[in-house]
mmCIF file of C-alpha atoms in Angstrom:
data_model
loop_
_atom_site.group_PDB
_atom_site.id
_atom_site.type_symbol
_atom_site.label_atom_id
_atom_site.label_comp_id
_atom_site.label_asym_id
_atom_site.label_seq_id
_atom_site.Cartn_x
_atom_site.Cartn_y
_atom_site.Cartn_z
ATOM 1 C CA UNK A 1 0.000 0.000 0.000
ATOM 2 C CA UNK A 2 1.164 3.293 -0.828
ATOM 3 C CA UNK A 3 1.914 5.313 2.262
ATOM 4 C CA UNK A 4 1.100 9.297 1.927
ATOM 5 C CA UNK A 5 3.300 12.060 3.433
ATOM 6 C CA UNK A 6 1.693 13.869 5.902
ATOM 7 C CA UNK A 7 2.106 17.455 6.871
ATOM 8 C CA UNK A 8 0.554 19.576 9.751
ATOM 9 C CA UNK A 9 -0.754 22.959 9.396
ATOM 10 C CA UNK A 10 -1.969 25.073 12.067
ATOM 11 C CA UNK A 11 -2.750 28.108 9.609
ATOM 12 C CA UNK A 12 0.022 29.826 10.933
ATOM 13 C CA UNK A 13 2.586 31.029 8.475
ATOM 14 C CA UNK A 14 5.179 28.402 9.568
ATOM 15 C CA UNK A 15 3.089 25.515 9.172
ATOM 16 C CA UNK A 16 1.978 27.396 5.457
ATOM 17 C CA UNK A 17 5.748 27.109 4.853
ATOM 18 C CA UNK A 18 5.588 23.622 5.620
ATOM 19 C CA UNK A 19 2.751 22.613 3.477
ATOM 20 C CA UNK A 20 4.508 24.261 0.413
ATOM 21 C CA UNK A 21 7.575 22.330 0.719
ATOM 22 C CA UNK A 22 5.313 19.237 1.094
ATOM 23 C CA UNK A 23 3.405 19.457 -1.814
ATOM 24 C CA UNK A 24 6.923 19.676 -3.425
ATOM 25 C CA UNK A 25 8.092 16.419 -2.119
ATOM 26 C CA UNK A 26 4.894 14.541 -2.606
ATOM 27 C CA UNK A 27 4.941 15.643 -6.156
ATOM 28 C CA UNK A 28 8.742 14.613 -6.091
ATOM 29 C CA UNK A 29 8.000 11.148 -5.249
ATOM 30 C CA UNK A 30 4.737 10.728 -6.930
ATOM 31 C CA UNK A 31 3.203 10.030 -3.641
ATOM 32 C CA UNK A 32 -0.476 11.052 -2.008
ATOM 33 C CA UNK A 33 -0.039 14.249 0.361
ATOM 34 C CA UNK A 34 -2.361 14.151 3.628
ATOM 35 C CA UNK A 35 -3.467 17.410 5.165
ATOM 36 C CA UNK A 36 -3.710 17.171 8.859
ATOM 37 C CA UNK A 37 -5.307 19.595 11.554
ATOM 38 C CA UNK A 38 -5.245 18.541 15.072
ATOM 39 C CA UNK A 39 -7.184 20.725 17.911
ATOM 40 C CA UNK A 40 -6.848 19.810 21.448
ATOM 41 C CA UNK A 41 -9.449 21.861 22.646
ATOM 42 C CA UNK A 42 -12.127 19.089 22.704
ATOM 43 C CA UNK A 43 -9.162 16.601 24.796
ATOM 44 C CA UNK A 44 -8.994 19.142 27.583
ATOM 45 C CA UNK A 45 -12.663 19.743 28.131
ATOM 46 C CA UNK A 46 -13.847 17.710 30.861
ATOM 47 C CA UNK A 47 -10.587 17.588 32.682
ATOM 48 C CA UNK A 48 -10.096 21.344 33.414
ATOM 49 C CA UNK A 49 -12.703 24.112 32.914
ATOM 50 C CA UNK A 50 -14.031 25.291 29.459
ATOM 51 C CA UNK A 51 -14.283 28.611 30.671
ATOM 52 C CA UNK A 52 -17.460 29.184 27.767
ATOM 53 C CA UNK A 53 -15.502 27.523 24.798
ATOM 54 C CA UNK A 54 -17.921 28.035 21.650
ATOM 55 C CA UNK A 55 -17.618 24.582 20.031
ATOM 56 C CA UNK A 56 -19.549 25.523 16.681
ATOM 57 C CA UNK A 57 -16.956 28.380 16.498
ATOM 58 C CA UNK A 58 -13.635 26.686 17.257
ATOM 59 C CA UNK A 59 -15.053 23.935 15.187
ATOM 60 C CA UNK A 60 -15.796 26.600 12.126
ATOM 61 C CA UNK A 61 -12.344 27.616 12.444
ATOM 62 C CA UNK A 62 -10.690 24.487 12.599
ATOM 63 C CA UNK A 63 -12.658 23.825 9.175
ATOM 64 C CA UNK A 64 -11.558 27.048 7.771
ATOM 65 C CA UNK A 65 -7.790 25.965 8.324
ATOM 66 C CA UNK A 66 -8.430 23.039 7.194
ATOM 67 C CA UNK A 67 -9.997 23.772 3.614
ATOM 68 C CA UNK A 68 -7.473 26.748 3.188
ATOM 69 C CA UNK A 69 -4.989 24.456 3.182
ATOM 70 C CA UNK A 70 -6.595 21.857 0.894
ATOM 71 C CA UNK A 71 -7.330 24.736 -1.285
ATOM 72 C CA UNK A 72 -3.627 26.088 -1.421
ATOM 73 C CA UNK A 73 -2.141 22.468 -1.948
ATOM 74 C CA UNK A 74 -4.280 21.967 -5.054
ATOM 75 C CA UNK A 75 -3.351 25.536 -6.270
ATOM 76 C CA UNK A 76 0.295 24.584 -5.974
ATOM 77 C CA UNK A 77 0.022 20.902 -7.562
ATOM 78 C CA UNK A 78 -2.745 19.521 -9.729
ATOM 79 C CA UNK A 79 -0.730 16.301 -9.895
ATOM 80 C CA UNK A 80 -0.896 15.513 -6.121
ATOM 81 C CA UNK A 81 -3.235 14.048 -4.532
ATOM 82 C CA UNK A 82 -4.315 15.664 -1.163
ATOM 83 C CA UNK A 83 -6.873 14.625 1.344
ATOM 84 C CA UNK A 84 -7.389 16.373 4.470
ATOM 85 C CA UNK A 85 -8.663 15.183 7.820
ATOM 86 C CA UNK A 86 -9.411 17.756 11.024
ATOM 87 C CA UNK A 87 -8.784 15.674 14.719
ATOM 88 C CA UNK A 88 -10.113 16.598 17.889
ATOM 89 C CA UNK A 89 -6.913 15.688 20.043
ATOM 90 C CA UNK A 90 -3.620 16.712 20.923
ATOM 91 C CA UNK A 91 -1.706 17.527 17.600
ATOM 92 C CA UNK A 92 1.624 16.060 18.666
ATOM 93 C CA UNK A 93 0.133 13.178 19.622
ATOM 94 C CA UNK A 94 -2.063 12.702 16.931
ATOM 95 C CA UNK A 95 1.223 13.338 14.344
ATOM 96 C CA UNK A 96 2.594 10.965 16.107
ATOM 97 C CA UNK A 97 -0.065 8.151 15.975
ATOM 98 C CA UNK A 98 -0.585 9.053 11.703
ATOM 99 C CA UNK A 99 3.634 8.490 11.592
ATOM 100 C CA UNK A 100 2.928 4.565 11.909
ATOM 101 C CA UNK A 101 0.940 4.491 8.220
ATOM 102 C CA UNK A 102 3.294 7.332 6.883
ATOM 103 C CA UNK A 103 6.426 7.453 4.108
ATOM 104 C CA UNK A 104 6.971 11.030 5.927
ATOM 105 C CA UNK A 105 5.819 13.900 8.415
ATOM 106 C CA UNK A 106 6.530 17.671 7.917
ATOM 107 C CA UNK A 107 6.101 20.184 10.593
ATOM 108 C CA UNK A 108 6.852 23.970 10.364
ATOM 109 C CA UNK A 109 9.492 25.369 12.707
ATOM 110 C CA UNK A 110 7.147 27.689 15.320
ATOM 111 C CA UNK A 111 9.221 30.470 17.066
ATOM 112 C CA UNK A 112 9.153 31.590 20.111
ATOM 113 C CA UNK A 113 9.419 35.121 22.289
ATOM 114 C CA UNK A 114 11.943 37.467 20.569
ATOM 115 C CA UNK A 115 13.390 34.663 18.318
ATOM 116 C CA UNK A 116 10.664 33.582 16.037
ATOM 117 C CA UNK A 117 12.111 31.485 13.426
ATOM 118 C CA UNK A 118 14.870 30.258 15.484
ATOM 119 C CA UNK A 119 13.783 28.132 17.985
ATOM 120 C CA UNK A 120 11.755 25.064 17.645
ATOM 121 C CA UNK A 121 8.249 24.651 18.987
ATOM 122 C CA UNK A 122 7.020 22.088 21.273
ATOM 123 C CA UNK A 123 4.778 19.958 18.833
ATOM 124 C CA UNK A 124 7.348 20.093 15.630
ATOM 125 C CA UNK A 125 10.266 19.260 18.439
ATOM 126 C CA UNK A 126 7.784 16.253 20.217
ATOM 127 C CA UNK A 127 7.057 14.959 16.960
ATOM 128 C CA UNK A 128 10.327 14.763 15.501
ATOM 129 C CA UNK A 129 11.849 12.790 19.003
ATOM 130 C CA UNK A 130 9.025 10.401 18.979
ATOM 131 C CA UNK A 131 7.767 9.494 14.686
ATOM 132 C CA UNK A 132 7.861 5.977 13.696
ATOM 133 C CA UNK A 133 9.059 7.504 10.120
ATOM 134 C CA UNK A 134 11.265 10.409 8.773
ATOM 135 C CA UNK A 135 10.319 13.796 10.172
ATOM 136 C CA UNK A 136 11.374 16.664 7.882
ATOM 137 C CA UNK A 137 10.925 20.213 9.993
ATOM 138 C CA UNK A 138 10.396 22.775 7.408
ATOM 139 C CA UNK A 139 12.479 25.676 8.462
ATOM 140 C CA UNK A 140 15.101 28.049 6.872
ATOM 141 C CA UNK A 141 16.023 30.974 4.542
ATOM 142 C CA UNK A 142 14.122 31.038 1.585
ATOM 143 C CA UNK A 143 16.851 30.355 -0.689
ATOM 144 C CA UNK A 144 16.910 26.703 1.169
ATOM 145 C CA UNK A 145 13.207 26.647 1.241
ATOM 146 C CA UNK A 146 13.320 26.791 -2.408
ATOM 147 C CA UNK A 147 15.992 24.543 -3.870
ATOM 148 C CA UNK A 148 18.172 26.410 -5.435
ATOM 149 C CA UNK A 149 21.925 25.177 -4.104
ATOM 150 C CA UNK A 150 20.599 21.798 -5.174
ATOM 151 C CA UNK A 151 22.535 20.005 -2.166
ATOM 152 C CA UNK A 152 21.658 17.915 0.203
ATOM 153 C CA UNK A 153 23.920 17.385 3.460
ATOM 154 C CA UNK A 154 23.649 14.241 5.362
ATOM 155 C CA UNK A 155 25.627 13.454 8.667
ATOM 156 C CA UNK A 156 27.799 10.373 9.137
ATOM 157 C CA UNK A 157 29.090 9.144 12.275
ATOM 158 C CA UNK A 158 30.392 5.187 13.023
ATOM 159 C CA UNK A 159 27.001 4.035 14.034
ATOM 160 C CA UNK A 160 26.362 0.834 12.923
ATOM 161 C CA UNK A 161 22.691 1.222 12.317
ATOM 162 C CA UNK A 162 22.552 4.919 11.206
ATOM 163 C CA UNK A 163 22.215 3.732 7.443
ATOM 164 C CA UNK A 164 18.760 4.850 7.220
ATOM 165 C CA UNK A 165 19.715 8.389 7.517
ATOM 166 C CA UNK A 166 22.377 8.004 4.513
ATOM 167 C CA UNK A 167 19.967 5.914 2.427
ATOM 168 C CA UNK A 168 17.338 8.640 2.978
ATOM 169 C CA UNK A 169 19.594 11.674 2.118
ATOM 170 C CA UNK A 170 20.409 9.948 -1.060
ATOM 171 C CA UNK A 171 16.587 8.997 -2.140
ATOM 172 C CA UNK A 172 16.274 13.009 -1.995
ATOM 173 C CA UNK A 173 19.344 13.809 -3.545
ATOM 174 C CA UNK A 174 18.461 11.670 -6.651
ATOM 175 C CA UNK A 175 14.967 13.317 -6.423
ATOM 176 C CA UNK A 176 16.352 16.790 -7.333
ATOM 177 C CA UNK A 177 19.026 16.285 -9.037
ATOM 178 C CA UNK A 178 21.654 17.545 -6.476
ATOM 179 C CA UNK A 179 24.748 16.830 -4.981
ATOM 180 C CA UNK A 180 25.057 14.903 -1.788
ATOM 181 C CA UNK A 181 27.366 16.382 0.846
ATOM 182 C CA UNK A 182 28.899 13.430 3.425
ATOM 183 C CA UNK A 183 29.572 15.420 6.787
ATOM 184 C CA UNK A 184 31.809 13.664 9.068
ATOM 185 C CA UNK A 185 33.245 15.609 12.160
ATOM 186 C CA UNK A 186 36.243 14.370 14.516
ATOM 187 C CA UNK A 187 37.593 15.529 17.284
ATOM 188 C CA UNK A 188 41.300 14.693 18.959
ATOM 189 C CA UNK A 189 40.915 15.520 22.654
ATOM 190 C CA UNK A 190 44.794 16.362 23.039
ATOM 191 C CA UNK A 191 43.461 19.410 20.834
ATOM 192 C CA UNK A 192 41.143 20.821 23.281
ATOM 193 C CA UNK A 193 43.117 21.047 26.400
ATOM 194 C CA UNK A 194 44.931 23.970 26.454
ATOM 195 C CA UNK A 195 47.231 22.891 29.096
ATOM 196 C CA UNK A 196 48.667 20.036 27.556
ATOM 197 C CA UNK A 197 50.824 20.328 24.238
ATOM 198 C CA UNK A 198 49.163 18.863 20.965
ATOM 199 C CA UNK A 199 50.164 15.483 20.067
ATOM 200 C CA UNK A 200 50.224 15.463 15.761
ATOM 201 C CA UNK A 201 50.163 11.718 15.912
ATOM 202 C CA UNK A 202 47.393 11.817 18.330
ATOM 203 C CA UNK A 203 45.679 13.821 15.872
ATOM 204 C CA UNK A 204 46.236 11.807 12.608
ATOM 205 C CA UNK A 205 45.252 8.729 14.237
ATOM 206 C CA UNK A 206 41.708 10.611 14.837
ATOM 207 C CA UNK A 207 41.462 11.821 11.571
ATOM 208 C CA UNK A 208 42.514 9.118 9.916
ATOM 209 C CA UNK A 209 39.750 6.919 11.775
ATOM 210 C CA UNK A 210 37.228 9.467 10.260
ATOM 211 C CA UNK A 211 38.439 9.413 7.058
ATOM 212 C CA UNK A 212 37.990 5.553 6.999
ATOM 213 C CA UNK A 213 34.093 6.201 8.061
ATOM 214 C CA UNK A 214 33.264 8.804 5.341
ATOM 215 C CA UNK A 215 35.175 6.538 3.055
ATOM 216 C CA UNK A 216 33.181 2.988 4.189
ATOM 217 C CA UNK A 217 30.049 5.270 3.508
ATOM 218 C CA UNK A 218 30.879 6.025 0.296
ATOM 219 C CA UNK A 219 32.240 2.622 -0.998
ATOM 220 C CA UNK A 220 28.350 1.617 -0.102
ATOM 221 C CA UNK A 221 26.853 4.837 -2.134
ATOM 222 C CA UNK A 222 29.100 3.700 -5.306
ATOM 223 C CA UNK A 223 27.637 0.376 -5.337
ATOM 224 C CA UNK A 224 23.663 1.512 -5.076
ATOM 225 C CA UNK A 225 23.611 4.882 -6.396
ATOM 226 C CA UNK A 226 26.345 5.509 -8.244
ATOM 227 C CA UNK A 227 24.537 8.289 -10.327
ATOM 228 C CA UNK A 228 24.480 11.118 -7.370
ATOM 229 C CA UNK A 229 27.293 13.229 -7.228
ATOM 230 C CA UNK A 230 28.759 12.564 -3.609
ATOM 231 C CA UNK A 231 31.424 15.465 -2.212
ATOM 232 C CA UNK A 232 32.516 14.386 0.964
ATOM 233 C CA UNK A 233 33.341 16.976 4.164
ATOM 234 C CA UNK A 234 35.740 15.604 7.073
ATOM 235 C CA UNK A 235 36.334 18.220 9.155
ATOM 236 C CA UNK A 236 37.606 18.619 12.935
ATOM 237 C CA UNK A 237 35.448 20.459 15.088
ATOM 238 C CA UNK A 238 32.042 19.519 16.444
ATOM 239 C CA UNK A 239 29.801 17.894 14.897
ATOM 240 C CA UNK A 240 26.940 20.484 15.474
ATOM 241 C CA UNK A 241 29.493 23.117 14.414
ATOM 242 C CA UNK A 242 29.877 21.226 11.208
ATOM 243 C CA UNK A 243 26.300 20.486 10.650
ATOM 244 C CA UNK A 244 25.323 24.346 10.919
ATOM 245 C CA UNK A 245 27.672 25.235 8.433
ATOM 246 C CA UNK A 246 26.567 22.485 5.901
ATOM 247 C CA UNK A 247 23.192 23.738 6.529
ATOM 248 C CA UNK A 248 23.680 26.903 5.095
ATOM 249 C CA UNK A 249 24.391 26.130 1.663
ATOM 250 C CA UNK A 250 21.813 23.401 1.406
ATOM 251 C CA UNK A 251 18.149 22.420 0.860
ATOM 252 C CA UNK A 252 18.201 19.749 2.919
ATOM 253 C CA UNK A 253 19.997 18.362 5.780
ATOM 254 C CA UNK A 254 19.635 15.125 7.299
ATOM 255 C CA UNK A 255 20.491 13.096 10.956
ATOM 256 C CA UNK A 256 19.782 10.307 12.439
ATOM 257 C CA UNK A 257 18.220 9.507 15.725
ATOM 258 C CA UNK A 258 19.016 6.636 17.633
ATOM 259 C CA UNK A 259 16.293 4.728 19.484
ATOM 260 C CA UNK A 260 17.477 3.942 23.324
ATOM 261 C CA UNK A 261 16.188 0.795 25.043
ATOM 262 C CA UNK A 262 13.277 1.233 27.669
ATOM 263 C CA UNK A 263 12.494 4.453 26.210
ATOM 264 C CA UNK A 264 9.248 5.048 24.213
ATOM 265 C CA UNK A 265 10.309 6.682 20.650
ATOM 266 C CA UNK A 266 13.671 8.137 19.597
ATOM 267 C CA UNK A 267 15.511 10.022 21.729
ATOM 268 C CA UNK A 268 16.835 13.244 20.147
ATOM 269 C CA UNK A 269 20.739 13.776 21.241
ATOM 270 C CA UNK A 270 22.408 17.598 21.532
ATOM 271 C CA UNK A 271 23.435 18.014 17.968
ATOM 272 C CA UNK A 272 19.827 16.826 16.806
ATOM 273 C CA UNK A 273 18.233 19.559 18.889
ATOM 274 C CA UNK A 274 21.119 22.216 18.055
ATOM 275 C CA UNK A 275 20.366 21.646 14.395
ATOM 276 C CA UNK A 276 16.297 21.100 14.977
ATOM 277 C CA UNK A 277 16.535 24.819 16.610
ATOM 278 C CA UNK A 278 19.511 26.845 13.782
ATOM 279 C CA UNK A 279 19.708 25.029 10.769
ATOM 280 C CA UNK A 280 19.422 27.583 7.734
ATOM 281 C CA UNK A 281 17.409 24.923 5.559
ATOM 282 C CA UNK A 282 14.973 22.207 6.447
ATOM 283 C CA UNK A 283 16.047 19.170 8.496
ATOM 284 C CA UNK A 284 14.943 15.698 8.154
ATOM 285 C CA UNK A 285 15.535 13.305 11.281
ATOM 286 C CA UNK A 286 15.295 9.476 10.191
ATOM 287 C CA UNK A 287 15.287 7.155 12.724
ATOM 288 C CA UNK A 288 18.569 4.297 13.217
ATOM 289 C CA UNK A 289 18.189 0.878 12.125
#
């Protein structure tokens, strides 16, 4: 069965972003596009007081949002096929729950305070730590928003089971015809201790561990998609530092998330959230093997 992307609106401008760069990708990969309103309003009442809530207007409202965004999709795309559906429950929960029979689910970034546009809100930060499926949080300068460095950034570390992520990145690379950027960070401890004096063969044996990483990742690109044009970035440093500045010349940049035992969902790491909250283009978190 073909599995739809999903994306979230809210009618704010954010989640308008979002639903743009949706329609996109559905009509990228030829796939059905699902419009999805949640309103908690309805999940509260009964536990706390309604203070007068008018449900025939929140209701109205939540319709209006609902076929605006319809309406806008089909404007965009004629080729995509978009359904909506309005939910009476908590919208990061109910993102959450849709994830399960999704290919993908985009969010808009929602400031906060002074910073609009920079930090993260709760649902698009919830949803993206706990999908069953790629997230992609639709944030960014509108020269990422709209394509045009036609590159897509992936992070590599040693993991193992992170092959999702680099499998993912690669799917969208192919998709627009861009170049796929391999971003692989090290760091030599010796380096960042100012009191002690820096070791070069300390350092090489670091970098040369990284540079066997990027290169095991791309020895497995060559053999399955040998078509994408890979350029490959070992650098030392962190590897949020190094994500951020990938993200600035690209329209996509993707992580993985690892899933931790006893814990319900993935859990999102430092440089997940530090990219989730600054990147300068959309990011797409795929969960690990």
């Amino acid at each position: 069965m073909e599995h739809p992307l999903i994306v979230g609106v809210d009618g704010s401008e954010p989640s308008l972003r979002a639903l743009d760069w949706a329609v996109d990708e559905a009509d990228r990969q030829a796939v059905p596009l699902r419009i999805v309103h949640a309103s908690s309003w309805e999940w509260y009442e009964g536990r706390e007081p309604s203070f007068g809530i008018n449900r025939a207007l929140v209701r109205a409202q939540a319709d209006r949002v609902v076929a605006d965004a319809a309406e806008r999709a089909h404007c965009r795309s004629s080729s995509v096929k978009v359904t909506s559906q309005m939910l009476d429950e908590d919208p990061a929960a109910a993102l959450i729950r849709e994830s399960r029979r999704a290919s993908g689910v985009l969010v808009g970034s929602r400031g906060r305070g002074g910073l609009a546009g920079l930090l993260l809100g709760s649902v698009s930060l919830s949803v993206a730590a706990h999908a069953e499926c790629p997230v992609i949080v639709v944030r960014g300068e509108a020269a990422n928003l709209g394509g045009s460095h036609r590159r897509v950034a992936v992070g590599v570390d040693e993991a193992a089971d992170a092959r999702p992520a680099l499998d993912f990145a690669v799917r969208c690379a192919q998709r627009r015809g861009a170049t796929l950027d391999l971003v692989h960070a090290w760091r030599c401890p010796a380096h960042e201790a100012p009191e002690r004096p820096r070791a070069a063969d300390a350092a090489d044996t670091h970098q040369e561990r990284a540079e066997r990483a990027a290169d095991e990742a791309l020895s497995g690109l060559a053999r399955t998609h040998s078509a994408v044009p890979v350029h490959r970035r070992v650098v030392e440093g962190s590897p949020r530092a190094a994500l951020l500045d990938a993200a600035a010349t690209a329209d996509l940049l993707v992580v993985g998330a690892r899933r931790r035992a006893g814990r319900v969902g993935m859990q999102l790491g430092s440089v997940n959230h530090a990219v989730l909250h600054h990147a300068a283009c959309p990011v797409a978190v795929v969960p690990h093997a």
